[in-house]
Tab-separated table of C-alpha atoms in Angstrom:
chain	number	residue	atom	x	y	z
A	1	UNK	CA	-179.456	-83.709	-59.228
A	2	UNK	CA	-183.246	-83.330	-59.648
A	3	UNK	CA	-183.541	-86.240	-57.147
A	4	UNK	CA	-181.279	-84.217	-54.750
A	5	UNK	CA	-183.155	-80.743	-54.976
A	6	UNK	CA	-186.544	-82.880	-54.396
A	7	UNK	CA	-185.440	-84.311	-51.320
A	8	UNK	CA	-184.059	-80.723	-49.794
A	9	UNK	CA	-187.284	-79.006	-50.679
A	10	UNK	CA	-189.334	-81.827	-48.718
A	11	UNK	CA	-187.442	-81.794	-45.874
A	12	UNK	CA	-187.852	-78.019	-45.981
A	13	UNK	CA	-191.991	-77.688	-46.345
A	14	UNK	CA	-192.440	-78.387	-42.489
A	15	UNK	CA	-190.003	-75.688	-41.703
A	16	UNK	CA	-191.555	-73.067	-43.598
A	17	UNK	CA	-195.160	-74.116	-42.988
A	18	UNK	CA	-194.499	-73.562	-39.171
A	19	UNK	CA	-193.282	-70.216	-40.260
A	20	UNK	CA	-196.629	-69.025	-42.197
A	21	UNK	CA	-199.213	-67.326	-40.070
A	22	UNK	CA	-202.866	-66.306	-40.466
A	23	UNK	CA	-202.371	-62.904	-39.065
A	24	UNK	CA	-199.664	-60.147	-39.421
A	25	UNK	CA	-198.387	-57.142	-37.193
A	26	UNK	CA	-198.088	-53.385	-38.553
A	27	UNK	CA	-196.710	-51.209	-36.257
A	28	UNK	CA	-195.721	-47.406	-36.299
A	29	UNK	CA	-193.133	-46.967	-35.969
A	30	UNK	CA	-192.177	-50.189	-37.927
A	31	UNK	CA	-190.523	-53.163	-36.914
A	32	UNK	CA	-186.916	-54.700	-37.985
A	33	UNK	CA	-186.817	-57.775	-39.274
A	34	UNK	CA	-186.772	-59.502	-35.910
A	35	UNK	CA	-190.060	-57.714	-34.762
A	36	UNK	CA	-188.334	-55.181	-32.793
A	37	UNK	CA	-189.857	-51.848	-32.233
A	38	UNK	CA	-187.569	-49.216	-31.251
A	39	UNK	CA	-189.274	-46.445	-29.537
A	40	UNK	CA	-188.365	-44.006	-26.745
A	41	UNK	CA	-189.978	-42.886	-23.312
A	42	UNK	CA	-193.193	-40.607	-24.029
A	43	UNK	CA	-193.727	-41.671	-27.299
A	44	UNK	CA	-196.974	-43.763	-28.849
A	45	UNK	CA	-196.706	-47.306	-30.889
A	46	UNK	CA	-199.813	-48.171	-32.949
A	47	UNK	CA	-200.178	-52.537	-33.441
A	48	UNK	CA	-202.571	-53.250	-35.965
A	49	UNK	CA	-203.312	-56.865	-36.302
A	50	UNK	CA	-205.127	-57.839	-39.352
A	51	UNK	CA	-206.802	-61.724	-40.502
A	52	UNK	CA	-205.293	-62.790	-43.493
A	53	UNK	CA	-206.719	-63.471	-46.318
A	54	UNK	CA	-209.239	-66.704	-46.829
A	55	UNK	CA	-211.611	-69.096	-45.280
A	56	UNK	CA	-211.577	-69.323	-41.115
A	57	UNK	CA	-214.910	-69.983	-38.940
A	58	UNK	CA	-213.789	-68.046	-36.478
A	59	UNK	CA	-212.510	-64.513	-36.978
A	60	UNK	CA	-212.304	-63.077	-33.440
A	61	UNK	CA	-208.450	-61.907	-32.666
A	62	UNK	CA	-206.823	-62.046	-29.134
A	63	UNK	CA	-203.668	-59.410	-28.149
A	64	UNK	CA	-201.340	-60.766	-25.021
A	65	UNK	CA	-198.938	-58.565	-23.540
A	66	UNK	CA	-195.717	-60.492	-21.848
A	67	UNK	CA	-198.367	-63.352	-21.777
A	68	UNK	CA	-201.522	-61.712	-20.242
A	69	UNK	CA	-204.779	-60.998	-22.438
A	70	UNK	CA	-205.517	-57.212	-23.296
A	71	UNK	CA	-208.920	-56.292	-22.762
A	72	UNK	CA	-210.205	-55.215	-26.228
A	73	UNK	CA	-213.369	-53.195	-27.014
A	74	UNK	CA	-215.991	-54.752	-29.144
A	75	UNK	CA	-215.730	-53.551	-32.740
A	76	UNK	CA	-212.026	-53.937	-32.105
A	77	UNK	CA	-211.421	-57.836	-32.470
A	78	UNK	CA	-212.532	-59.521	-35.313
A	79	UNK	CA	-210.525	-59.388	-38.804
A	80	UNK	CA	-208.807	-55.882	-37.522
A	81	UNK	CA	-207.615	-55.423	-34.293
A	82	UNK	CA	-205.592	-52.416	-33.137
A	83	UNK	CA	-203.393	-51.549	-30.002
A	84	UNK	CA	-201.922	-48.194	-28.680
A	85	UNK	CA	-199.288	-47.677	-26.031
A	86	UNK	CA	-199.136	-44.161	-24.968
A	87	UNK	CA	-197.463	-42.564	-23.148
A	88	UNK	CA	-194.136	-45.321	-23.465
A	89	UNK	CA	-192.973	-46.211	-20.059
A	90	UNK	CA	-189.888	-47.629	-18.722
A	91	UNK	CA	-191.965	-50.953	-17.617
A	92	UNK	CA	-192.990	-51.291	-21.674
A	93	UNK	CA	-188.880	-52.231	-22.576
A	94	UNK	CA	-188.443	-55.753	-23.117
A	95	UNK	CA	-192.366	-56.179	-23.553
A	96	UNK	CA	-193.345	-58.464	-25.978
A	97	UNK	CA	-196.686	-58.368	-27.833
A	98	UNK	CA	-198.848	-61.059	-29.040
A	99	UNK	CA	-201.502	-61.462	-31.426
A	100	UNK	CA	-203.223	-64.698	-32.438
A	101	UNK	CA	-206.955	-66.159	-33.604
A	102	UNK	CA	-209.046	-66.768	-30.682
A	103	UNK	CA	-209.707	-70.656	-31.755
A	104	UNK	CA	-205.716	-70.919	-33.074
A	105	UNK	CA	-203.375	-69.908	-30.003
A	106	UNK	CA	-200.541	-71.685	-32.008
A	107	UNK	CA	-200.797	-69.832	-34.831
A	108	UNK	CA	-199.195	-66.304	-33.941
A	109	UNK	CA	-197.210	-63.394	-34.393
A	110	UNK	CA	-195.182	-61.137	-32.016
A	111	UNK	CA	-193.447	-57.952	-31.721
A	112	UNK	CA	-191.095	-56.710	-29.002
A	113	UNK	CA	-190.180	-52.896	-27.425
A	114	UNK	CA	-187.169	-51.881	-27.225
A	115	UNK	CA	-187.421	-48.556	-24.953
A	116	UNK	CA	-184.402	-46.430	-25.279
A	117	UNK	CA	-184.369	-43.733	-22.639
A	118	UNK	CA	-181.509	-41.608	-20.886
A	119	UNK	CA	-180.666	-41.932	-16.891
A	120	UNK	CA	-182.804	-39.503	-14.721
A	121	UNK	CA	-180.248	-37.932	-12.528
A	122	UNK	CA	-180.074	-33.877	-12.557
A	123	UNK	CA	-180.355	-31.125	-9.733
A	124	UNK	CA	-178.626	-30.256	-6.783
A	125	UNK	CA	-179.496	-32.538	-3.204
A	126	UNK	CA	-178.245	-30.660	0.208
A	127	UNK	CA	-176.792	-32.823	2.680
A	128	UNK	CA	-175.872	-32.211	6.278
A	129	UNK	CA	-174.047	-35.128	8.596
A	130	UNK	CA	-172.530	-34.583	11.828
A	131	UNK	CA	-168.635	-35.189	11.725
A	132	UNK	CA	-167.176	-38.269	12.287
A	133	UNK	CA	-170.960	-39.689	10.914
A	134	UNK	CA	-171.334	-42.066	7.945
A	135	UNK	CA	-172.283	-41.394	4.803
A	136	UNK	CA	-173.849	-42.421	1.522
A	137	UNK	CA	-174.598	-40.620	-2.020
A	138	UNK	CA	-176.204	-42.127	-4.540
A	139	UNK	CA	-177.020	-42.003	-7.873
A	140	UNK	CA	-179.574	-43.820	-10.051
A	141	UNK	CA	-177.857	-44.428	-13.434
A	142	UNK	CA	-180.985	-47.287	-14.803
A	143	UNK	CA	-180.612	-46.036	-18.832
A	144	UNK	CA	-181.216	-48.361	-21.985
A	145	UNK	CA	-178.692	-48.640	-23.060
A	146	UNK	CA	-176.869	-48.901	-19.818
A	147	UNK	CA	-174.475	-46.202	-19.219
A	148	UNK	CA	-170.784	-46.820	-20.421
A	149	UNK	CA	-168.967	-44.912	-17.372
A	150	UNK	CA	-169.727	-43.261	-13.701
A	151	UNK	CA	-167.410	-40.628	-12.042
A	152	UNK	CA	-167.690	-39.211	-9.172
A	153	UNK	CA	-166.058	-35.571	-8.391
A	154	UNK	CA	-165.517	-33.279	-5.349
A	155	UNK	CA	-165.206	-29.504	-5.822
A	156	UNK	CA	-164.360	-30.353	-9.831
A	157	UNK	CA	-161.958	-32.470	-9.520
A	158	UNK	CA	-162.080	-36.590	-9.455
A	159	UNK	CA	-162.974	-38.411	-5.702
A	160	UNK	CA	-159.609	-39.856	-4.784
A	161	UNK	CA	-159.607	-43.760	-4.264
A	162	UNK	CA	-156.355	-43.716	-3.204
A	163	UNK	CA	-157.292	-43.459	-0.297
A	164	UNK	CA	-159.141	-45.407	2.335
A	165	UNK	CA	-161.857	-42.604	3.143
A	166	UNK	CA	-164.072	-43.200	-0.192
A	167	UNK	CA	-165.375	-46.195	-1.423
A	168	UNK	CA	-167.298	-46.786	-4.647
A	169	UNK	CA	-169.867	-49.200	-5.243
A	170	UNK	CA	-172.183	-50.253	-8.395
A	171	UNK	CA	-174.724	-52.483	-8.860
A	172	UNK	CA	-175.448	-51.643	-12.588
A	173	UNK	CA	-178.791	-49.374	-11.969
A	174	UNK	CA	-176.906	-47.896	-8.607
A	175	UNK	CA	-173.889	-45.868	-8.146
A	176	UNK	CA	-172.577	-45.283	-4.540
A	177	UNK	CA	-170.515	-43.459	-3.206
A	178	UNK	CA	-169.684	-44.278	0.790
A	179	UNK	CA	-167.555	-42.229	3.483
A	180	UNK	CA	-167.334	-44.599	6.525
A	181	UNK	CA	-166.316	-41.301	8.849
A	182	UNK	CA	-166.920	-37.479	7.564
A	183	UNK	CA	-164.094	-35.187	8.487
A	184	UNK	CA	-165.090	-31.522	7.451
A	185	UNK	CA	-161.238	-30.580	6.290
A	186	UNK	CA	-161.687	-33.744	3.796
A	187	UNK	CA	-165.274	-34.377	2.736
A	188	UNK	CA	-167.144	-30.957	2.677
A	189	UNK	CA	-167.910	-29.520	-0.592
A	190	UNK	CA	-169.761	-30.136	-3.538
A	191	UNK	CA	-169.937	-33.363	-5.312
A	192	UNK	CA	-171.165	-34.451	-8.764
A	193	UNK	CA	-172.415	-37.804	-10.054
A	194	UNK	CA	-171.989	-37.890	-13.597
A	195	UNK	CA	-173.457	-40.895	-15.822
A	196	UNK	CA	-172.116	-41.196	-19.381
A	197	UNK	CA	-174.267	-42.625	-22.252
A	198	UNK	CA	-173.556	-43.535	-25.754
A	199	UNK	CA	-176.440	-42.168	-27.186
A	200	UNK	CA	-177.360	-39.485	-24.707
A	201	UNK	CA	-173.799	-38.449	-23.627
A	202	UNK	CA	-173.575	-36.909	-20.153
A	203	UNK	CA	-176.031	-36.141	-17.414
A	204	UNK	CA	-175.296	-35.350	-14.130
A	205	UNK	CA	-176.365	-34.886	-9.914
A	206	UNK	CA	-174.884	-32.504	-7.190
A	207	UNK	CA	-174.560	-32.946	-3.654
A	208	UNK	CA	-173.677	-30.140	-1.707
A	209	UNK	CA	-172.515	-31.874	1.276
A	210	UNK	CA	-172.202	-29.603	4.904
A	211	UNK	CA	-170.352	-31.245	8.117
A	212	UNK	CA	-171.776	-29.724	11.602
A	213	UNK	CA	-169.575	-30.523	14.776
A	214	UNK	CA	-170.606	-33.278	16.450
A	215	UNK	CA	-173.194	-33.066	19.008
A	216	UNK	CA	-173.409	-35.048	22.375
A	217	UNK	CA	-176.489	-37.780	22.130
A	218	UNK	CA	-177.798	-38.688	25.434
A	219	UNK	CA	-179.179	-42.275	25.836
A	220	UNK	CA	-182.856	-42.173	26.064
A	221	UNK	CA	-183.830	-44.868	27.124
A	222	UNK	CA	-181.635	-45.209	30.152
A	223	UNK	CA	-182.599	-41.913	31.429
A	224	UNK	CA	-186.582	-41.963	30.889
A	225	UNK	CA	-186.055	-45.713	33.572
A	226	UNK	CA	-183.805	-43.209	35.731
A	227	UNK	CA	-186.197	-40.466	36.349
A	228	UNK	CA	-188.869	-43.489	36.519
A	229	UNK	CA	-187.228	-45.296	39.545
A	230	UNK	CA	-186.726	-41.758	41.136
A	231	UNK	CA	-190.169	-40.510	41.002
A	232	UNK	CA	-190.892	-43.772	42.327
A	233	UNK	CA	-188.873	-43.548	45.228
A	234	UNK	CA	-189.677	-40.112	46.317
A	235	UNK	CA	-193.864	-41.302	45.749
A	236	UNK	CA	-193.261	-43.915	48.054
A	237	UNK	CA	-191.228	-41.819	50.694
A	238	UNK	CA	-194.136	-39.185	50.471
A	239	UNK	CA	-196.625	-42.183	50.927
A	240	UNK	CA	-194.643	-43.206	54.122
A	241	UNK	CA	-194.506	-39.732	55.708
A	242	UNK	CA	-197.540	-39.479	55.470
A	243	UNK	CA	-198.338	-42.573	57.094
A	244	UNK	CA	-196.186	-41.666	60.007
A	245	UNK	CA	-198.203	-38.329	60.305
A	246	UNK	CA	-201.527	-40.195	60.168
A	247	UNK	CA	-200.216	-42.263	63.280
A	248	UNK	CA	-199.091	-39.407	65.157
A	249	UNK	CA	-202.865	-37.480	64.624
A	250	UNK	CA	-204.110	-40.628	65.943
């Protein structure tokens, strides 16, 4: 039995040897277990890396963020160093801090953000197309964590898919809602976006969509090379009368 226990705890000293680290992470707000941080938009997270106890020649610390060195002040490297995000942003989720001894890059510690923060849809858009026109509303529903359902409504009630005059599209950060041809007795009204989150419940957008008749569109192009070749024409019939003239002076 003693023979037994001896051999598990050998095989385990490599294991927890690669485990121990010269340096440690606070953070505020603390971390789980894993090294996650969970923080929101606006907020500020303090890292303070600090040198362990004990002998080392070298004492200068280095921060990466997502792999890339942060410029540190001196006075802010060796034995201590400290890092504040502020404001959070919505590029800091999923970023994954770093702190190590300058002469010992494989001897390190890490923490990761995880930025919670709601979808940013709200207000009222106005929206004119010409009838029989396309169209397409959209709403922006990027949220962590992701939102758990999308509706879309016209004058209060839900857009009928039923039919073949709406189509809905999502990409996960993208909702979409398409008309391939406005008819004002159909589509005109008000219509709301609404994103649904588990932690921040519901947030919604308006459109207040208006249908004008349709207009006739001339073609441009066609008619500027029309009045082109006629001004043409009547130059060079000017240019010929008068050459006629000049003969008849003569």
């Amino acid at each position: 039995m003693k023979l037994m226990f001896s051999i598990s705890l050998f095989l385990l000293l490599p294991y927890c040897t690669s485990q121990t680290s010269d340096v440690i992470i606070e953070s505020t707000p603390a971390s789980s277990i894993g090294g996650v941080i969970q923080t929101e938009l606006e907020k500020t997270v303090t890292l303070v890396c600090t040198l362990q106890s004990g002998t080392h020649d070298d004492k200068e610390l280095v921060w990466l963020r997502n792999g890339a060195a942060v410029d540190l002040k001196d006075g802010n490297k060796e034995n201590r160093s400290s890092v504040c995000i502020s404001p959070v942003i919505i590029e800091d989720e999923g970023a994954t801090f770093t702190c190590h001894l300058k002469s010992n890059t494989s001897n390190k510690v890490f923490v990761t953000l995880n930025v919670t923060y709601h979808t940013d849809i709200s207000g009222l858009e106005e929206v004119t197309v010409e009838d029989g026109e396309s169209l397409v509303l959209q709403c922006h529903m990027r949220a962590n964590p992701m939102v758990t359902l999308v509706t879309w409504k016209l004058n209060g009630s839900l857009v009928d898919l039923s039919t073949s005059s709406f189509i809905i599209t999502s990409d996960g950060i993208t909702s979409k809602l398409q008309i391939n041809k406005v008819e004002r007795s159909l589509h005109e009204g008000l219509y709301q976006c609404t994103a649904t989150s588990s932690v921040y419940g519901e947030r919604s957008k308006s459109f207040q969509l208006t249908v004008t008749e349709k207009t006739l569109k001339f073609p441009l192009m066609p008619m500027i090379a029309g009045l082109v070749v006629v001004g043409l024409t009547a130059l060079l019939a000017i240019i010929s009368r008068w050459r006629k003239i000049a003969r008849c002076c003569k």
